[in-house]
CSV table of C-alpha atoms and ligand atoms in Angstrom, one decimal:
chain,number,residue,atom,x,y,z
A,292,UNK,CA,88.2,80.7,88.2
A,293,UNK,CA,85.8,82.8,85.9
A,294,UNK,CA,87.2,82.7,82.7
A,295,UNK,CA,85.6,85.3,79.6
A,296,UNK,CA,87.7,85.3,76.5
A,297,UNK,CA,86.5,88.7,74.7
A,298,UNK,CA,86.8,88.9,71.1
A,299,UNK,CA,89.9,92.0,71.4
A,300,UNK,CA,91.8,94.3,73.5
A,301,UNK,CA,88.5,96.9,73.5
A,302,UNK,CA,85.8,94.5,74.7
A,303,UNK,CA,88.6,93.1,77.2
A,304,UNK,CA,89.0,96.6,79.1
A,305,UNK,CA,85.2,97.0,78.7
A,306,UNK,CA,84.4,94.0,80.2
A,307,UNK,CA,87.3,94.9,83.1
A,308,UNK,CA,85.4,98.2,83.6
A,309,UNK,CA,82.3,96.1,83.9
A,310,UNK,CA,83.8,93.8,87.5
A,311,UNK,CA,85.7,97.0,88.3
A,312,UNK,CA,82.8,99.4,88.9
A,313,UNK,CA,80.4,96.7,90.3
A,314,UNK,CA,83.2,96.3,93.1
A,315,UNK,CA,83.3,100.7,93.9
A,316,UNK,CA,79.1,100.3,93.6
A,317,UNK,CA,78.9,97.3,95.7
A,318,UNK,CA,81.1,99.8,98.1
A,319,UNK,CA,81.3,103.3,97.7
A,320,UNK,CA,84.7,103.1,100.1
A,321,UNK,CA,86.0,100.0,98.1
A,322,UNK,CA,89.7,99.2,98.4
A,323,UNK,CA,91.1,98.6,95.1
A,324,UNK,CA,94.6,96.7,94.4
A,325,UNK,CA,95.9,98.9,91.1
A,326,UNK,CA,98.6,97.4,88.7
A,327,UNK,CA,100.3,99.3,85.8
A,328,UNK,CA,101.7,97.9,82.6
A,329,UNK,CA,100.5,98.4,79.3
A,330,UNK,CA,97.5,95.9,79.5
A,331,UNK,CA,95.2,97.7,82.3
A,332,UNK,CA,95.6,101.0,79.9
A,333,UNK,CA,92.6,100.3,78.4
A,334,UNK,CA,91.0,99.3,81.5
A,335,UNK,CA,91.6,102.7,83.6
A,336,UNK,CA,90.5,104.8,79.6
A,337,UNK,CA,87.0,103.2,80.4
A,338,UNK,CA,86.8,103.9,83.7
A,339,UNK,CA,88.1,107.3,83.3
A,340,UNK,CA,85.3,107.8,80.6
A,341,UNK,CA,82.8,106.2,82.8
A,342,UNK,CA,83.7,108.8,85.7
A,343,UNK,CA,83.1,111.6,83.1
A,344,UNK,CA,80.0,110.4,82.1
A,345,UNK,CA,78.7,110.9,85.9
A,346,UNK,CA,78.5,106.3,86.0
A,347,UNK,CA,81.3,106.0,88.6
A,348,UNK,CA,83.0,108.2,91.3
A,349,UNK,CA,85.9,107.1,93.1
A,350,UNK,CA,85.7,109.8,95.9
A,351,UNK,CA,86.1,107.5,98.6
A,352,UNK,CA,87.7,104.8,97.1
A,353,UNK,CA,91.4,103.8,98.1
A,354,UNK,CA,93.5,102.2,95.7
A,355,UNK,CA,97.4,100.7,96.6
A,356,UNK,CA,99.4,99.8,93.8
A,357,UNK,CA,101.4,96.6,93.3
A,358,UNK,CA,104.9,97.6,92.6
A,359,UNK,CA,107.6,100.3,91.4
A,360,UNK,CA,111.0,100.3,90.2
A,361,UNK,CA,114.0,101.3,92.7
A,362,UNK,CA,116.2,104.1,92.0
A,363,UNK,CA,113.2,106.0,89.3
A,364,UNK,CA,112.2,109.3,90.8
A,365,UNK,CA,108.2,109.9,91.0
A,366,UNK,CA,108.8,112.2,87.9
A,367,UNK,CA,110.6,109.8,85.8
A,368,UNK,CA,108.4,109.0,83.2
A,369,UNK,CA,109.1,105.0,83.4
A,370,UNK,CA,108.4,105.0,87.3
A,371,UNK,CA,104.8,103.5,88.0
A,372,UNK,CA,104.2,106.2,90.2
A,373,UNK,CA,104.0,108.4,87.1
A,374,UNK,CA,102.4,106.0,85.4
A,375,UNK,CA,99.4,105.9,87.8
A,376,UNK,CA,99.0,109.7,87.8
A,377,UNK,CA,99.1,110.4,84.2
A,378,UNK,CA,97.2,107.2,82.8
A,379,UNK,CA,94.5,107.3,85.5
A,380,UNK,CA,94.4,109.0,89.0
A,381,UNK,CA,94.8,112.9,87.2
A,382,UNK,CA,91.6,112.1,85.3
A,383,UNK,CA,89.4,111.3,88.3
A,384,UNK,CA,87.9,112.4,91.5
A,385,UNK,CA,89.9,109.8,93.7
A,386,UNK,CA,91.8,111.9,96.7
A,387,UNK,CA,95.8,111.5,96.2
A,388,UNK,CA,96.4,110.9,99.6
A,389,UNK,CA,94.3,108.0,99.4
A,390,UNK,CA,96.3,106.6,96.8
A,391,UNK,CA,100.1,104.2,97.8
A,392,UNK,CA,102.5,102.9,95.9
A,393,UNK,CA,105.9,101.4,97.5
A,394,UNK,CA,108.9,104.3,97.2
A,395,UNK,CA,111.7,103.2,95.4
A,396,UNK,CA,114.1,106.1,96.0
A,397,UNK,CA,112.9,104.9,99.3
A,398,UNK,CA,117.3,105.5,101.9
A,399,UNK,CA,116.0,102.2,103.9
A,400,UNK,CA,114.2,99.9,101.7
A,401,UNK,CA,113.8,97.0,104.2
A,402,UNK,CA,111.8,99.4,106.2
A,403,UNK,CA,110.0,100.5,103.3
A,404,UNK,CA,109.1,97.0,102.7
A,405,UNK,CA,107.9,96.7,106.3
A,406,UNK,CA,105.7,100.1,105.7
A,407,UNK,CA,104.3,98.6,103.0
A,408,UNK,CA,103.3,95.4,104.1
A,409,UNK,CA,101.7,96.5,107.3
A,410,UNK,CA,99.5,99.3,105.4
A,411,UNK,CA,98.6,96.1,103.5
A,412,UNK,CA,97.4,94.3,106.4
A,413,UNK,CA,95.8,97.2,107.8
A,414,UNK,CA,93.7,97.2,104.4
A,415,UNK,CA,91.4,94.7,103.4
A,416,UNK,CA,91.5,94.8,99.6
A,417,UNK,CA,87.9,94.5,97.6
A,418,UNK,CA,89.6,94.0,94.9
A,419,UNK,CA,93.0,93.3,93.3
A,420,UNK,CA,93.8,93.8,89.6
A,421,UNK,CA,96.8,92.3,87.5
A,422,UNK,CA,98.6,91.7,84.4
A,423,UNK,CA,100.1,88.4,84.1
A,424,UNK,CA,104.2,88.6,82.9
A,425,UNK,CA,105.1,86.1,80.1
A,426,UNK,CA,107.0,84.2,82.5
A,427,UNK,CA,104.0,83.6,84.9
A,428,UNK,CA,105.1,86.4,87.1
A,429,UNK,CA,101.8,89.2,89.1
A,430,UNK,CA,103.1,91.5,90.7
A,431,UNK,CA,107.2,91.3,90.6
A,432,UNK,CA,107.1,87.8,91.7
A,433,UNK,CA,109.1,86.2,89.3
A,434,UNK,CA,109.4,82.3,89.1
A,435,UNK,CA,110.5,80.4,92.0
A,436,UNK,CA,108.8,83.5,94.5
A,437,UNK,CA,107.6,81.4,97.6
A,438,UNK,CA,103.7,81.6,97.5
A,439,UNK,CA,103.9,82.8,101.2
A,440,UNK,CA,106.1,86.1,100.3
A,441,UNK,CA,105.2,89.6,102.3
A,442,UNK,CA,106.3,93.0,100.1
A,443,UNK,CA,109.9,92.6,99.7
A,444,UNK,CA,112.8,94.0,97.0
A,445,UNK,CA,112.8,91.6,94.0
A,446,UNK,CA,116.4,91.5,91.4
A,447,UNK,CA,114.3,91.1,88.0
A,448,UNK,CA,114.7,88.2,85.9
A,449,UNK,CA,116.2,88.8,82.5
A,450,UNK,CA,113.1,88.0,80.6
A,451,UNK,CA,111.2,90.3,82.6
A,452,UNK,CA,113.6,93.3,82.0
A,453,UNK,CA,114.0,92.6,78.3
A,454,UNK,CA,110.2,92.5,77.9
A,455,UNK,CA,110.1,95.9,79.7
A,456,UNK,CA,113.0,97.5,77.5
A,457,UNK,CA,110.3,98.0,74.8
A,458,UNK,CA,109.4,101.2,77.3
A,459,UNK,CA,112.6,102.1,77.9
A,460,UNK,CA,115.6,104.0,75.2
A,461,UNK,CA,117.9,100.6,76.2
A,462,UNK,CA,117.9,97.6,77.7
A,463,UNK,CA,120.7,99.3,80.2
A,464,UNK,CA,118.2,102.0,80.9
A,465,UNK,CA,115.7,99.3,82.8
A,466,UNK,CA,116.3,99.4,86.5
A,467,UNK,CA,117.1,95.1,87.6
A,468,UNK,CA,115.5,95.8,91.2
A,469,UNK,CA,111.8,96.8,91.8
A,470,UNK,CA,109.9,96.7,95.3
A,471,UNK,CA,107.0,94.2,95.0
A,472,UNK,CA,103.9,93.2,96.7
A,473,UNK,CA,104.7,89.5,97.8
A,474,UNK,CA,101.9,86.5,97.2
A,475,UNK,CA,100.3,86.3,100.3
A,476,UNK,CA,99.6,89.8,100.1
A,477,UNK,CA,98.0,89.7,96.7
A,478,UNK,CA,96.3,86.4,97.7
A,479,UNK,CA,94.5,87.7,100.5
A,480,UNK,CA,92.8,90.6,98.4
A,481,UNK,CA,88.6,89.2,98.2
A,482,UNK,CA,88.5,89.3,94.4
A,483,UNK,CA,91.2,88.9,92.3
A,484,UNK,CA,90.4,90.6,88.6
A,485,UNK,CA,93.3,88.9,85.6
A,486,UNK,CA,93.4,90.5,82.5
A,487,UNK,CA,96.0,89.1,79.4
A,488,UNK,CA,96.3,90.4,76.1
A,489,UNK,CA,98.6,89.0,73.2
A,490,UNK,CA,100.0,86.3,71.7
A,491,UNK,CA,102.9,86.5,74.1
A,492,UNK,CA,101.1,85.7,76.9
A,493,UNK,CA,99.5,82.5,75.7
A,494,UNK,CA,102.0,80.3,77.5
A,495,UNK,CA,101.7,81.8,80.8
A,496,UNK,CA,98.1,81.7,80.9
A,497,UNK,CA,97.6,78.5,80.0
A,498,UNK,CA,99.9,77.4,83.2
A,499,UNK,CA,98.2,79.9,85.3
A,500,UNK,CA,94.7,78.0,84.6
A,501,UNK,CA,95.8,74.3,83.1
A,502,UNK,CA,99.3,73.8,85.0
A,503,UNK,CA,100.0,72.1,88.2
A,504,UNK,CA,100.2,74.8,91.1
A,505,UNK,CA,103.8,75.6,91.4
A,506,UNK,CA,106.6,78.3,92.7
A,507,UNK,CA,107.8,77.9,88.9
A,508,UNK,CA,104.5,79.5,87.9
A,509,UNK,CA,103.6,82.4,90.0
A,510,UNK,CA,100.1,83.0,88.8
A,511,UNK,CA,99.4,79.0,88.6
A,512,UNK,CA,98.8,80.1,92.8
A,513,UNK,CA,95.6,82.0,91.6
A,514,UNK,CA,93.8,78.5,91.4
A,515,UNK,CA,93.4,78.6,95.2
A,516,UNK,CA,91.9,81.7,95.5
A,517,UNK,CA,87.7,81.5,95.6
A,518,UNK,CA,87.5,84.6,93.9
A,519,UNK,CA,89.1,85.0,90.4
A,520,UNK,CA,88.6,86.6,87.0
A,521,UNK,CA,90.4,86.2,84.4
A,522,UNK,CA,89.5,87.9,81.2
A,523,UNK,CA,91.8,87.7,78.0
A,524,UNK,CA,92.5,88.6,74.8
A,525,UNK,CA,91.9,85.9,71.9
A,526,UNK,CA,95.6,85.9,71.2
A,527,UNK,CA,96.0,85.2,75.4
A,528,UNK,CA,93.6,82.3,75.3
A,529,UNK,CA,95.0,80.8,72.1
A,530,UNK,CA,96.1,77.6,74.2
A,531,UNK,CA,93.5,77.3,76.4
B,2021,LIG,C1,102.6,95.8,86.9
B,2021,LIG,C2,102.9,94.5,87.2
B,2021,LIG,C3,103.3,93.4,86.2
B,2021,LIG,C4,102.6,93.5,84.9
B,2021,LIG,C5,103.0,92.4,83.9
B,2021,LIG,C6,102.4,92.6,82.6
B,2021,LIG,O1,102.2,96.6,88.0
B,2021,LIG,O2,102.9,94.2,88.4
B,2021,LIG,O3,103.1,92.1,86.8
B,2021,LIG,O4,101.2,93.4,85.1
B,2021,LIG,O5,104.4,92.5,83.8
B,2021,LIG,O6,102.8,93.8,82.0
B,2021,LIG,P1,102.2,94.3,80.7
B,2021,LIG,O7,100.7,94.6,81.0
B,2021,LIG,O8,102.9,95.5,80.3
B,2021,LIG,O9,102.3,93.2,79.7
């Protein structure tokens, strides 16, 4: 793992920026694995202002997002799909229909699983981006996930949804199911880019880089990848 502790949440979605756009000019066509959350907000304001500044295009790049809620509309403010257009793909050139993202008002969601994990393997990821979840959780793969998990419909921990309430009017408001990319599928991505920001966080990372490689941990499974970094926040890396 290449591990860069920036000195706050600015240089850490510079720096982001930085990996990100050498993937897209390494390959104009560049597959990218997107994740949402409030950490990568930052990260997609650079690039956004990079784009403007004529630095980056993402005409031909594809990007396919991690996760989404079940049962929020595309238009609910809280969905991820929402999310991706309004913090980032409105504010570039990147073609909508090259951009996917699982359906959670999707009738059959088994087969929406299915969909979505053979678009995965008919796309070889350049790069995959993630936020880390103070329980050790990327993606929706919540402790105890088996590492060999294919896109599936995940019931959300407790600590996950209370963590998420903060976006929400209630804690009853939070939807307890979401559709998530499983482990294999975000393992077999070439380059893996981590980002973690906040005290809050300091527990899980240190597992993720320090911890034996367990179910228990989720992102402690990054340690076998070959390609894999991790930028954080002071706060993140406090334990380190
Ligand atoms: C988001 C995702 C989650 C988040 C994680 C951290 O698509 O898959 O794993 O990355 O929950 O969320 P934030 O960045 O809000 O702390």
């Amino acid at each position: 793992m290449n591990i860069t502790v920036a000195e706050n949440y600015s240089q850490m979605s510079k720096k982001a920026a930085e990996v990100v756009e050498q993937v897209i000019l390494d390959n104009s066509s560049a597959v990218l694995g997107l994740a949402t959350g409030t950490t990568p907000i930052g990260l997609y304001k650079e690039l956004i202002s990079d784009f403007k500044r004529g630095k980056i295009s993402f005409k031909n790049v594809k990007a396919v997002n991690l996760d989404e809620y079940i049962g929020l509309p595309k238009t609910h403010v809280q969905s991820y799909a929402f999310f991706m257009k309004s913090v980032f793909f409105d504010h570039i050139d990147i073609d909508p229909s090259n951009t996917s993202i699982p359906d959670g008002m999707a009738e059959n969601l088994d087969a929406e699983c299915a969909r979505y994990t053979r678009l995965l393997k008919g796309m070889k990821r350049d790069m995959q981006l993630l936020g880390l979840g103070s329980n050790g959780h990327i993606g929706f793969n919540e402790p105890g996930t088996p590492f060999d998990s294919t896109t599936y419909v995940v019931n959300l921990t407790s600590a996950t949804i209370s963590d998420n309430s903060r976006l929400f009017g209630s804690i009853e408001e939070v939807p307890k199911k979401a559709i998530t990319m499983g482990i294999s599928e975000i393992m077999s991505a070439g380059k893996i880019l981590m980002l973690a920001s906040g005290r809050n966080k300091a527990d899980a990372v240190y597992s993720m880089i320090n911890g034996r490689i367990s179910e228990e941990c989720p992102a402690s499974v990054l340690q076998r990848h070959p390609d894999v970094t991790v930028i954080l926040g002071r706060d993140a890396a406090s334990l380190l």
